[in-house]
Amino acid sequence: MRHSDRRRISRRDFFKAAGLTVATLAALGGGAYALQRWDDSQNAVSVADTGPGNDHREAAQLKELTYKGKTYRQRPELETYLFMGIDTMGAAVGVNSYAGGGQADVQIVAVLDNEARTWQALQLNRDSIVRVPVLGVGGDIVAYEDEQLALAHYYGNGREQSCENTVLAVSMLLGDQPIDGYMAVNMDAVGILTDLVGGVTLTVTSDFSATDPSLMQGETITLTGEQALTYVRSRANIDDETNLARMNRQRQYMTALEEKLMQKDANFVVEAYDALADYMVTDIASGTAAEIGERMQDYTQLEVLTIDGENVVEGEHWAYHLDEDSLQETILQLFYNEI
C-alpha cells in the first residue's frame, strides 16, 4: 500500500505550516499553504475544535465493517484534509460555468492521529478510475460516472464548487470517510515558489531529452521555476509516461523544496505570500491552519502511502484501476482499528 488578512506572519508560524505543506501538497502545493494567510470572512470554515483530545464524531456515528473475517471500527480521533494541485495556469479566478474548472493533477490526503500523535499522507493517483459526481448547470449533482479522479475538479466553477466536488469524490473512494477541510493551488505556484527559494536541487530521474534537454537524466541540477514545473508536471514524451513515475518525481521535489524552505526567514514569508495568495482556494481558516501545522511538526510523520493498481491505456487516456484489496487495506490502515 503505498484537499485576506495580510498581516506579517512570524517565522515560527511559517515553519509550523511549512511542515504540513511540503509533506502533503508535494510538488504542486509547494510552500503555498505555509505562506497563505486566509481571509476568515471568505466563508472559511474553522475546524479548530477538532484538535487533540476532541473527538468530533460520536461513538454512535462510527462505522463498523468486516474484512477477511475481522471487524473494524472507524477511529474518532482523526482529522483528514485534502490538498490539491490544479492543472490550470493563472490566478484561481474560476470559470463562469458548471464545467471547465481544471483537473486536479495532484491529490494528497493528510490524516492526523491526535491520539497516537502521528500523521500520514496518502498520495492518490489522478488517473484512478473512481465514481465521480457530475454537476449540472445549477451546480447540483446530476449523475455519477466512472472516470479519472482528476476530473472531479473539472466539474464546477473552478473554485469552491470544484473543490467540494473533489472532496466528495475522494470521500466516497475512501469509504465515505469525512474530510475536514481542503486547499487547492494552481500550477503557477510551482515555478513561482521555486524561483523565490533560489531553485531546488535534485537528481533528474527520468529522460526528458525530448521535452527539455536541460534536464539530463542522472545529473544533479538546481531547477529553475520553469524546469521545476516541467519536472513535476510533464509525462508526455518522457521515458516513463505513467502518472506513477510523475508521482515519484513530485515526492522527490517535495523533499528538496522542504530543505530550501527551512533555510528561509520571515521576510521571505511576506514576499512569497504576496506572490502566491491569488493562486489558492481553501475552506480552512487561518487560525486552524497554524494549529494544524504546529501539531504536524510535533507529531511523528509516517511513510507516504499509495494505493496499488494497474495502469492501462483506454482510448487516448491512461486509466489506473485500483486494486480492491490494496484500497480496502489502505482505508483500514488510515481510518480504522480492529475490534
Short mmCIF file of the C-alpha atoms (twelve columns), coordinates in Angstrom:
data_MODEL
# 
_entry.id   MODEL 
# 
loop_
_atom_site.group_PDB 
_atom_site.id 
_atom_site.type_symbol 
_atom_site.label_atom_id 
_atom_site.label_alt_id 
_atom_site.label_comp_id 
_atom_site.label_asym_id 
_atom_site.label_seq_id 
_atom_site.Cartn_x 
_atom_site.Cartn_y 
_atom_site.Cartn_z 
_atom_site.pdbx_PDB_model_num 
ATOM 1   C CA . MET A 1   0.000   0.000   0.000   1 
ATOM 2   C CA . ARG A 2   1.518   2.788   -0.691  1 
ATOM 3   C CA . HIS A 3   -7.731  18.615  -0.334  1 
ATOM 4   C CA . SER A 4   -7.274  38.393  3.159   1 
ATOM 5   C CA . ASP A 5   -5.558  39.102  6.161   1 
ATOM 6   C CA . ARG A 6   -2.140  40.327  5.047   1 
ATOM 7   C CA . ARG A 7   -0.580  40.858  8.448   1 
ATOM 8   C CA . ARG A 8   3.042   39.777  8.780   1 
ATOM 9   C CA . ILE A 9   3.346   36.180  9.837   1 
ATOM 10  C CA . SER A 10  6.067   35.021  12.157  1 
ATOM 11  C CA . ARG A 11  8.933   32.760  11.202  1 
ATOM 12  C CA . ARG A 12  7.692   30.330  13.845  1 
ATOM 13  C CA . ASP A 13  4.212   30.113  12.308  1 
ATOM 14  C CA . PHE A 14  5.705   29.793  8.843   1 
ATOM 15  C CA . PHE A 15  7.803   26.776  9.765   1 
ATOM 16  C CA . LYS A 16  4.881   25.157  11.569  1 
ATOM 17  C CA . ALA A 17  2.759   25.328  8.461   1 
ATOM 18  C CA . ALA A 18  5.650   24.536  6.119   1 
ATOM 19  C CA . GLY A 19  5.961   21.120  7.673   1 
ATOM 20  C CA . LEU A 20  2.362   20.412  6.704   1 
ATOM 21  C CA . THR A 21  2.565   21.874  3.242   1 
ATOM 22  C CA . VAL A 22  5.660   20.278  1.874   1 
ATOM 23  C CA . ALA A 23  4.806   16.859  3.163   1 
ATOM 24  C CA . THR A 24  1.230   16.846  1.954   1 
ATOM 25  C CA . LEU A 25  0.823   19.025  -1.104  1 
ATOM 26  C CA . ALA A 26  4.082   17.803  -2.640  1 
ATOM 27  C CA . ALA A 27  5.124   19.282  -5.942  1 
ATOM 28  C CA . LEU A 28  2.175   21.419  -6.913  1 
ATOM 29  C CA . GLY A 29  1.472   22.810  -3.483  1 
ATOM 30  C CA . GLY A 30  4.984   23.587  -2.532  1 
ATOM 31  C CA . GLY A 31  5.058   26.270  0.108   1 
ATOM 32  C CA . ALA A 32  1.721   27.803  -0.762  1 
ATOM 33  C CA . TYR A 33  -0.030  26.584  2.338   1 
ATOM 34  C CA . ALA A 34  2.833   27.782  4.511   1 
ATOM 35  C CA . LEU A 35  2.624   31.258  3.051   1 
ATOM 36  C CA . GLN A 36  -1.110  31.824  2.894   1 
ATOM 37  C CA . ARG A 37  -2.994  33.935  5.457   1 
ATOM 38  C CA . TRP A 38  -6.596  33.039  4.772   1 
ATOM 39  C CA . ASP A 39  -9.382  35.559  4.991   1 
ATOM 40  C CA . ASP A 40  -11.836 34.277  7.604   1 
ATOM 41  C CA . SER A 41  -14.563 36.403  6.071   1 
ATOM 42  C CA . GLN A 42  -14.457 34.416  2.806   1 
ATOM 43  C CA . ASN A 43  -16.703 31.682  4.172   1 
ATOM 44  C CA . ALA A 44  -13.721 29.904  5.742   1 
ATOM 45  C CA . VAL A 45  -14.716 27.009  7.960   1 
ATOM 46  C CA . SER A 46  -12.874 26.699  11.252  1 
ATOM 47  C CA . VAL A 47  -12.274 23.167  12.432  1 
ATOM 48  C CA . ALA A 48  -10.101 24.161  15.375  1 
ATOM 49  C CA . ASP A 49  -12.347 22.282  17.799  1 
ATOM 50  C CA . THR A 50  -11.180 19.025  16.252  1 
ATOM 51  C CA . GLY A 51  -7.790  19.286  17.916  1 
ATOM 52  C CA . PRO A 52  -6.022  16.803  20.157  1 
ATOM 53  C CA . GLY A 53  -8.318  15.028  22.545  1 
ATOM 54  C CA . ASN A 54  -11.503 16.348  20.941  1 
ATOM 55  C CA . ASP A 55  -13.286 13.501  19.165  1 
ATOM 56  C CA . HIS A 56  -15.583 15.217  16.675  1 
ATOM 57  C CA . ARG A 57  -17.758 12.194  15.961  1 
ATOM 58  C CA . GLU A 58  -19.937 10.448  18.495  1 
ATOM 59  C CA . ALA A 59  -19.489 6.710   19.034  1 
ATOM 60  C CA . ALA A 60  -22.913 6.038   17.510  1 
ATOM 61  C CA . GLN A 61  -21.736 7.691   14.272  1 
ATOM 62  C CA . LEU A 62  -18.674 5.492   13.880  1 
ATOM 63  C CA . LYS A 63  -18.892 2.907   11.118  1 
ATOM 64  C CA . GLU A 64  -18.001 -0.733  11.527  1 
ATOM 65  C CA . LEU A 65  -17.008 -3.046  8.704   1 
ATOM 66  C CA . THR A 66  -15.841 -6.604  8.264   1 
ATOM 67  C CA . TYR A 67  -12.895 -7.532  6.054   1 
ATOM 68  C CA . LYS A 68  -11.453 -11.036 5.681   1 
ATOM 69  C CA . GLY A 69  -13.245 -12.256 8.778   1 
ATOM 70  C CA . LYS A 70  -12.179 -9.397  11.054  1 
ATOM 71  C CA . THR A 71  -14.298 -6.486  12.275  1 
ATOM 72  C CA . TYR A 72  -13.047 -2.904  12.345  1 
ATOM 73  C CA . ARG A 73  -14.409 0.337   13.811  1 
ATOM 74  C CA . GLN A 74  -13.824 3.840   12.497  1 
ATOM 75  C CA . ARG A 75  -11.441 5.903   14.622  1 
ATOM 76  C CA . PRO A 76  -12.872 9.148   16.033  1 
ATOM 77  C CA . GLU A 77  -9.586  10.832  16.954  1 
ATOM 78  C CA . LEU A 78  -8.584  11.600  13.360  1 
ATOM 79  C CA . GLU A 79  -8.613  14.735  11.234  1 
ATOM 80  C CA . THR A 80  -8.482  14.429  7.462   1 
ATOM 81  C CA . TYR A 81  -7.556  17.130  4.936   1 
ATOM 82  C CA . LEU A 82  -7.395  17.100  1.134   1 
ATOM 83  C CA . PHE A 83  -4.722  19.057  -0.740  1 
ATOM 84  C CA . MET A 84  -4.970  19.562  -4.492  1 
ATOM 85  C CA . GLY A 85  -2.702  20.807  -7.260  1 
ATOM 86  C CA . ILE A 86  -4.798  22.073  -10.178 1 
ATOM 87  C CA . ASP A 87  -3.633  21.805  -13.790 1 
ATOM 88  C CA . THR A 88  -4.612  25.393  -14.530 1 
ATOM 89  C CA . MET A 89  -2.356  28.363  -15.145 1 
ATOM 90  C CA . GLY A 90  -3.064  31.823  -13.781 1 
ATOM 91  C CA . ALA A 91  -4.871  33.075  -10.710 1 
ATOM 92  C CA . ALA A 92  -7.622  30.984  -9.130  1 
ATOM 93  C CA . VAL A 93  -10.452 33.096  -10.525 1 
ATOM 94  C CA . GLY A 94  -12.643 30.164  -11.561 1 
ATOM 95  C CA . VAL A 95  -14.962 29.943  -14.557 1 
ATOM 96  C CA . ASN A 96  -18.484 31.199  -15.198 1 
ATOM 97  C CA . SER A 97  -19.786 27.741  -15.990 1 
ATOM 98  C CA . TYR A 98  -20.760 24.423  -14.470 1 
ATOM 99  C CA . ALA A 99  -17.700 22.724  -16.007 1 
ATOM 100 C CA . GLY A 100 -14.168 23.589  -17.037 1 
ATOM 101 C CA . GLY A 101 -12.691 24.089  -13.586 1 
ATOM 102 C CA . GLY A 102 -9.373  22.426  -14.372 1 
ATOM 103 C CA . GLN A 103 -8.252  18.944  -13.397 1 
ATOM 104 C CA . ALA A 104 -6.750  18.082  -10.007 1 
ATOM 105 C CA . ASP A 105 -3.473  16.501  -11.094 1 
ATOM 106 C CA . VAL A 106 -2.180  16.188  -7.529  1 
ATOM 107 C CA . GLN A 107 -4.385  14.933  -4.697  1 
ATOM 108 C CA . ILE A 108 -2.953  14.206  -1.280  1 
ATOM 109 C CA . VAL A 109 -4.950  13.199  1.777   1 
ATOM 110 C CA . ALA A 110 -3.326  14.126  5.103   1 
ATOM 111 C CA . VAL A 111 -4.542  12.227  8.174   1 
ATOM 112 C CA . LEU A 112 -3.718  13.438  11.690  1 
ATOM 113 C CA . ASP A 113 -3.992  10.911  14.508  1 
ATOM 114 C CA . ASN A 114 -4.467  13.010  17.637  1 
ATOM 115 C CA . GLU A 115 -4.283  10.007  19.947  1 
ATOM 116 C CA . ALA A 116 -1.104  8.397   18.652  1 
ATOM 117 C CA . ARG A 117 0.357   11.840  17.791  1 
ATOM 118 C CA . THR A 118 1.254   10.784  14.263  1 
ATOM 119 C CA . TRP A 119 0.298   11.944  10.795  1 
ATOM 120 C CA . GLN A 120 0.377   10.276  7.413   1 
ATOM 121 C CA . ALA A 121 -0.146  11.279  3.791   1 
ATOM 122 C CA . LEU A 122 -1.936  9.256   1.126   1 
ATOM 123 C CA . GLN A 123 -0.940  10.256  -2.409  1 
ATOM 124 C CA . LEU A 124 -3.774  9.472   -4.814  1 
ATOM 125 C CA . ASN A 125 -3.204  8.715   -8.485  1 
ATOM 126 C CA . ARG A 126 -5.043  11.286  -10.615 1 
ATOM 127 C CA . ASP A 127 -5.723  8.570   -13.224 1 
ATOM 128 C CA . SER A 128 -7.577  6.365   -10.717 1 
ATOM 129 C CA . ILE A 129 -10.929 5.260   -12.136 1 
ATOM 130 C CA . VAL A 130 -13.451 6.105   -9.439  1 
ATOM 131 C CA . ARG A 131 -17.081 7.157   -9.028  1 
ATOM 132 C CA . VAL A 132 -17.101 10.877  -9.889  1 
ATOM 133 C CA . PRO A 133 -20.079 13.208  -9.242  1 
ATOM 134 C CA . VAL A 134 -21.110 15.098  -12.389 1 
ATOM 135 C CA . LEU A 135 -22.515 18.592  -11.821 1 
ATOM 136 C CA . GLY A 136 -25.272 20.143  -13.911 1 
ATOM 137 C CA . VAL A 137 -25.975 23.752  -14.882 1 
ATOM 138 C CA . GLY A 138 -27.325 24.615  -11.433 1 
ATOM 139 C CA . GLY A 139 -24.323 23.157  -9.660  1 
ATOM 140 C CA . ASP A 140 -26.243 20.124  -8.409  1 
ATOM 141 C CA . ILE A 141 -25.173 16.526  -8.940  1 
ATOM 142 C CA . VAL A 142 -26.993 15.128  -11.984 1 
ATOM 143 C CA . ALA A 143 -25.113 11.841  -12.425 1 
ATOM 144 C CA . TYR A 144 -22.180 9.718   -11.315 1 
ATOM 145 C CA . GLU A 145 -19.628 8.454   -13.818 1 
ATOM 146 C CA . ASP A 146 -16.716 6.035   -13.532 1 
ATOM 147 C CA . GLU A 147 -13.817 8.161   -14.739 1 
ATOM 148 C CA . GLN A 148 -10.456 9.621   -13.736 1 
ATOM 149 C CA . LEU A 149 -10.366 11.084  -10.246 1 
ATOM 150 C CA . ALA A 150 -8.755  14.261  -11.603 1 
ATOM 151 C CA . LEU A 151 -11.990 15.074  -13.463 1 
ATOM 152 C CA . ALA A 152 -13.925 15.650  -10.242 1 
ATOM 153 C CA . HIS A 153 -12.424 19.150  -10.087 1 
ATOM 154 C CA . TYR A 154 -13.287 19.792  -13.751 1 
ATOM 155 C CA . TYR A 155 -16.963 19.922  -12.825 1 
ATOM 156 C CA . GLY A 156 -17.990 23.178  -11.185 1 
ATOM 157 C CA . ASN A 157 -16.774 26.772  -11.171 1 
ATOM 158 C CA . GLY A 158 -13.074 26.073  -10.706 1 
ATOM 159 C CA . ARG A 159 -13.205 27.327  -7.137  1 
ATOM 160 C CA . GLU A 160 -15.326 26.176  -4.194  1 
ATOM 161 C CA . GLN A 161 -17.761 24.074  -6.259  1 
ATOM 162 C CA . SER A 162 -14.960 22.149  -7.929  1 
ATOM 163 C CA . CYS A 163 -13.066 21.664  -4.672  1 
ATOM 164 C CA . GLU A 164 -16.166 20.438  -2.857  1 
ATOM 165 C CA . ASN A 165 -16.943 18.044  -5.708  1 
ATOM 166 C CA . THR A 166 -13.431 16.621  -5.454  1 
ATOM 167 C CA . VAL A 167 -13.773 16.292  -1.687  1 
ATOM 168 C CA . LEU A 168 -16.952 14.268  -2.262  1 
ATOM 169 C CA . ALA A 169 -15.272 12.008  -4.831  1 
ATOM 170 C CA . VAL A 170 -12.310 11.344  -2.525  1 
ATOM 171 C CA . SER A 171 -14.575 10.760  0.463   1 
ATOM 172 C CA . MET A 172 -16.602 8.199   -1.496  1 
ATOM 173 C CA . LEU A 173 -13.417 6.497   -2.692  1 
ATOM 174 C CA . LEU A 174 -12.257 6.163   0.917   1 
ATOM 175 C CA . GLY A 175 -15.454 4.555   2.142   1 
ATOM 176 C CA . ASP A 176 -17.288 7.832   2.881   1 
ATOM 177 C CA . GLN A 177 -14.550 8.992   5.233   1 
ATOM 178 C CA . PRO A 178 -15.290 12.564  6.441   1 
ATOM 179 C CA . ILE A 179 -12.858 15.207  5.156   1 
ATOM 180 C CA . ASP A 180 -12.419 18.175  7.464   1 
ATOM 181 C CA . GLY A 181 -11.003 20.731  5.040   1 
ATOM 182 C CA . TYR A 182 -9.382  21.311  1.656   1 
ATOM 183 C CA . MET A 183 -6.852  23.538  -0.074  1 
ATOM 184 C CA . ALA A 184 -6.164  23.817  -3.803  1 
ATOM 185 C CA . VAL A 185 -3.399  25.693  -5.605  1 
ATOM 186 C CA . ASN A 186 -2.967  26.379  -9.320  1 
ATOM 187 C CA . MET A 187 0.030   25.258  -11.363 1 
ATOM 188 C CA . ASP A 188 1.904   28.570  -11.436 1 
ATOM 189 C CA . ALA A 189 2.763   28.199  -7.759  1 
ATOM 190 C CA . VAL A 190 5.447   25.619  -8.585  1 
ATOM 191 C CA . GLY A 191 7.531   27.918  -10.750 1 
ATOM 192 C CA . ILE A 192 6.941   30.983  -8.610  1 
ATOM 193 C CA . LEU A 193 7.962   29.293  -5.384  1 
ATOM 194 C CA . THR A 194 10.947  27.515  -6.940  1 
ATOM 195 C CA . ASP A 195 12.365  30.799  -8.210  1 
ATOM 196 C CA . LEU A 196 11.678  32.519  -4.894  1 
ATOM 197 C CA . VAL A 197 13.730  29.962  -2.943  1 
ATOM 198 C CA . GLY A 198 16.591  30.283  -5.425  1 
ATOM 199 C CA . GLY A 199 15.977  26.983  -7.191  1 
ATOM 200 C CA . VAL A 200 15.508  23.416  -5.999  1 
ATOM 201 C CA . THR A 201 18.384  20.934  -6.286  1 
ATOM 202 C CA . LEU A 202 17.783  17.282  -7.142  1 
ATOM 203 C CA . THR A 203 18.992  14.428  -9.331  1 
ATOM 204 C CA . VAL A 204 16.963  14.007  -12.527 1 
ATOM 205 C CA . THR A 205 15.400  10.542  -12.508 1 
ATOM 206 C CA . SER A 206 13.686  10.466  -15.925 1 
ATOM 207 C CA . ASP A 207 14.663  11.017  -19.552 1 
ATOM 208 C CA . PHE A 208 13.402  14.486  -20.537 1 
ATOM 209 C CA . SER A 209 15.546  14.766  -23.678 1 
ATOM 210 C CA . ALA A 210 12.501  15.114  -25.951 1 
ATOM 211 C CA . THR A 211 10.869  17.704  -23.691 1 
ATOM 212 C CA . ASP A 212 13.641  19.741  -22.070 1 
ATOM 213 C CA . PRO A 213 17.240  18.773  -22.945 1 
ATOM 214 C CA . SER A 214 18.495  20.780  -19.959 1 
ATOM 215 C CA . LEU A 215 17.054  18.068  -17.696 1 
ATOM 216 C CA . MET A 216 19.718  15.402  -18.187 1 
ATOM 217 C CA . GLN A 217 18.857  12.047  -16.650 1 
ATOM 218 C CA . GLY A 218 21.238  11.147  -13.834 1 
ATOM 219 C CA . GLU A 219 22.599  14.669  -13.391 1 
ATOM 220 C CA . THR A 220 22.161  16.698  -10.212 1 
ATOM 221 C CA . ILE A 221 20.960  20.192  -11.080 1 
ATOM 222 C CA . THR A 222 19.305  23.181  -9.456  1 
ATOM 223 C CA . LEU A 223 15.916  23.572  -11.110 1 
ATOM 224 C CA . THR A 224 14.621  26.969  -12.162 1 
ATOM 225 C CA . GLY A 225 10.913  27.627  -11.812 1 
ATOM 226 C CA . GLU A 226 10.271  26.679  -15.439 1 
ATOM 227 C CA . GLN A 227 12.310  23.483  -15.129 1 
ATOM 228 C CA . ALA A 228 10.584  22.546  -11.875 1 
ATOM 229 C CA . LEU A 229 7.169   22.889  -13.485 1 
ATOM 230 C CA . THR A 230 8.296   20.650  -16.345 1 
ATOM 231 C CA . TYR A 231 9.753   18.131  -13.898 1 
ATOM 232 C CA . VAL A 232 6.638   17.710  -11.777 1 
ATOM 233 C CA . ARG A 233 4.020   18.244  -14.483 1 
ATOM 234 C CA . SER A 234 5.214   16.593  -17.702 1 
ATOM 235 C CA . ARG A 235 4.733   12.982  -18.669 1 
ATOM 236 C CA . ALA A 236 4.219   13.045  -22.456 1 
ATOM 237 C CA . ASN A 237 7.429   12.208  -24.336 1 
ATOM 238 C CA . ILE A 238 9.125   11.054  -21.118 1 
ATOM 239 C CA . ASP A 239 10.730  7.609   -20.902 1 
ATOM 240 C CA . ASP A 240 8.030   6.550   -18.429 1 
ATOM 241 C CA . GLU A 241 4.776   8.348   -19.230 1 
ATOM 242 C CA . THR A 242 2.757   6.917   -16.356 1 
ATOM 243 C CA . ASN A 243 1.432   9.084   -13.573 1 
ATOM 244 C CA . LEU A 244 3.140   6.730   -11.105 1 
ATOM 245 C CA . ALA A 245 6.538   7.929   -12.345 1 
ATOM 246 C CA . ARG A 246 5.387   11.534  -12.137 1 
ATOM 247 C CA . MET A 247 4.156   10.981  -8.569  1 
ATOM 248 C CA . ASN A 248 7.636   9.747   -7.648  1 
ATOM 249 C CA . ARG A 249 9.170   12.923  -9.091  1 
ATOM 250 C CA . GLN A 250 6.670   15.029  -7.175  1 
ATOM 251 C CA . ARG A 251 7.683   13.390  -3.897  1 
ATOM 252 C CA . GLN A 252 11.342  13.936  -4.785  1 
ATOM 253 C CA . TYR A 253 10.703  17.611  -5.479  1 
ATOM 254 C CA . MET A 254 8.794   17.872  -2.212  1 
ATOM 255 C CA . THR A 255 11.782  16.718  -0.188  1 
ATOM 256 C CA . ALA A 256 14.205  19.041  -1.974  1 
ATOM 257 C CA . LEU A 257 11.864  22.008  -1.617  1 
ATOM 258 C CA . GLU A 258 11.471  21.385  2.097   1 
ATOM 259 C CA . GLU A 259 15.226  21.721  2.560   1 
ATOM 260 C CA . LYS A 260 15.199  25.144  0.899   1 
ATOM 261 C CA . LEU A 261 12.125  26.397  2.747   1 
ATOM 262 C CA . MET A 262 13.611  25.617  6.126   1 
ATOM 263 C CA . GLN A 263 16.508  27.984  5.358   1 
ATOM 264 C CA . LYS A 264 14.218  30.983  4.879   1 
ATOM 265 C CA . ASP A 265 13.228  33.734  7.305   1 
ATOM 266 C CA . ALA A 266 10.139  35.860  7.966   1 
ATOM 267 C CA . ASN A 267 10.957  38.360  5.208   1 
ATOM 268 C CA . PHE A 268 10.770  35.537  2.686   1 
ATOM 269 C CA . VAL A 269 7.349   34.575  4.021   1 
ATOM 270 C CA . VAL A 270 5.918   38.026  3.298   1 
ATOM 271 C CA . GLU A 271 7.382   38.084  -0.203  1 
ATOM 272 C CA . ALA A 272 6.171   34.604  -1.050  1 
ATOM 273 C CA . TYR A 273 2.703   35.176  0.360   1 
ATOM 274 C CA . ASP A 274 2.208   38.220  -1.842  1 
ATOM 275 C CA . ALA A 275 3.359   36.204  -4.857  1 
ATOM 276 C CA . LEU A 276 1.159   33.152  -4.243  1 
ATOM 277 C CA . ALA A 277 -2.013  34.296  -2.484  1 
ATOM 278 C CA . ASP A 278 -4.048  34.694  -5.682  1 
ATOM 279 C CA . TYR A 279 -3.433  31.103  -6.786  1 
ATOM 280 C CA . MET A 280 -5.189  29.311  -3.903  1 
ATOM 281 C CA . VAL A 281 -8.688  28.261  -2.796  1 
ATOM 282 C CA . THR A 282 -9.403  26.839  0.671   1 
ATOM 283 C CA . ASP A 283 -12.069 26.383  3.334   1 
ATOM 284 C CA . ILE A 284 -9.555  26.177  6.200   1 
ATOM 285 C CA . ALA A 285 -9.440  29.215  8.475   1 
ATOM 286 C CA . SER A 286 -6.092  30.876  9.202   1 
ATOM 287 C CA . GLY A 287 -6.025  30.089  12.910  1 
ATOM 288 C CA . THR A 288 -6.822  26.468  12.202  1 
ATOM 289 C CA . ALA A 289 -4.051  26.272  9.607   1 
ATOM 290 C CA . ALA A 290 -1.414  27.443  12.077  1 
ATOM 291 C CA . GLU A 291 -2.683  24.994  14.703  1 
ATOM 292 C CA . ILE A 292 -2.632  22.103  12.226  1 
ATOM 293 C CA . GLY A 293 0.913   22.964  11.205  1 
ATOM 294 C CA . GLU A 294 2.068   23.124  14.806  1 
ATOM 295 C CA . ARG A 295 0.703   19.680  15.575  1 
ATOM 296 C CA . MET A 296 2.184   18.180  12.434  1 
ATOM 297 C CA . GLN A 297 5.615   19.399  13.440  1 
ATOM 298 C CA . ASP A 298 5.123   17.928  16.911  1 
ATOM 299 C CA . TYR A 299 3.716   14.617  15.655  1 
ATOM 300 C CA . THR A 300 5.699   11.766  14.103  1 
ATOM 301 C CA . GLN A 301 5.373   11.594  10.322  1 
ATOM 302 C CA . LEU A 302 4.701   8.103   8.959   1 
ATOM 303 C CA . GLU A 303 5.526   6.864   5.455   1 
ATOM 304 C CA . VAL A 304 3.618   8.215   2.472   1 
ATOM 305 C CA . LEU A 305 1.036   5.711   1.234   1 
ATOM 306 C CA . THR A 306 -0.214  4.992   -2.265  1 
ATOM 307 C CA . ILE A 307 -2.828  2.507   -3.483  1 
ATOM 308 C CA . ASP A 308 -1.747  -0.354  -5.736  1 
ATOM 309 C CA . GLY A 309 -3.353  -0.713  -9.130  1 
ATOM 310 C CA . GLU A 310 -2.894  -1.412  -12.825 1 
ATOM 311 C CA . ASN A 311 -2.092  1.189   -15.490 1 
ATOM 312 C CA . VAL A 312 -3.780  0.658   -18.854 1 
ATOM 313 C CA . VAL A 313 -4.453  2.843   -21.868 1 
ATOM 314 C CA . GLU A 314 -8.157  3.241   -22.625 1 
ATOM 315 C CA . GLY A 315 -8.805  5.159   -25.814 1 
ATOM 316 C CA . GLU A 316 -6.465  8.143   -25.692 1 
ATOM 317 C CA . HIS A 317 -6.091  8.263   -21.919 1 
ATOM 318 C CA . TRP A 318 -4.408  6.419   -19.087 1 
ATOM 319 C CA . ALA A 319 -6.622  4.593   -16.632 1 
ATOM 320 C CA . TYR A 320 -5.391  3.392   -13.245 1 
ATOM 321 C CA . HIS A 321 -7.611  0.606   -11.968 1 
ATOM 322 C CA . LEU A 322 -7.227  0.355   -8.220  1 
ATOM 323 C CA . ASP A 323 -6.565  -2.988  -6.583  1 
ATOM 324 C CA . GLU A 324 -9.599  -3.544  -4.354  1 
ATOM 325 C CA . ASP A 325 -7.624  -5.292  -1.616  1 
ATOM 326 C CA . SER A 326 -4.999  -2.549  -1.562  1 
ATOM 327 C CA . LEU A 327 -7.712  0.117   -1.428  1 
ATOM 328 C CA . GLN A 328 -9.533  -1.588  1.426   1 
ATOM 329 C CA . GLU A 329 -6.337  -2.220  3.379   1 
ATOM 330 C CA . THR A 330 -5.290  1.410   2.944   1 
ATOM 331 C CA . ILE A 331 -8.663  2.593   4.263   1 
ATOM 332 C CA . LEU A 332 -8.354  0.291   7.267   1 
ATOM 333 C CA . GLN A 333 -4.774  1.338   7.964   1 
ATOM 334 C CA . LEU A 334 -5.605  5.034   7.911   1 
ATOM 335 C CA . PHE A 335 -9.070  5.226   9.418   1 
ATOM 336 C CA . TYR A 336 -9.978  2.078   11.389  1 
ATOM 337 C CA . ASN A 337 -8.947  -0.088  14.339  1 
ATOM 338 C CA . GLU A 338 -9.624  -3.790  14.650  1 
ATOM 339 C CA . ILE A 339 -12.132 -4.631  17.412  1 
# 
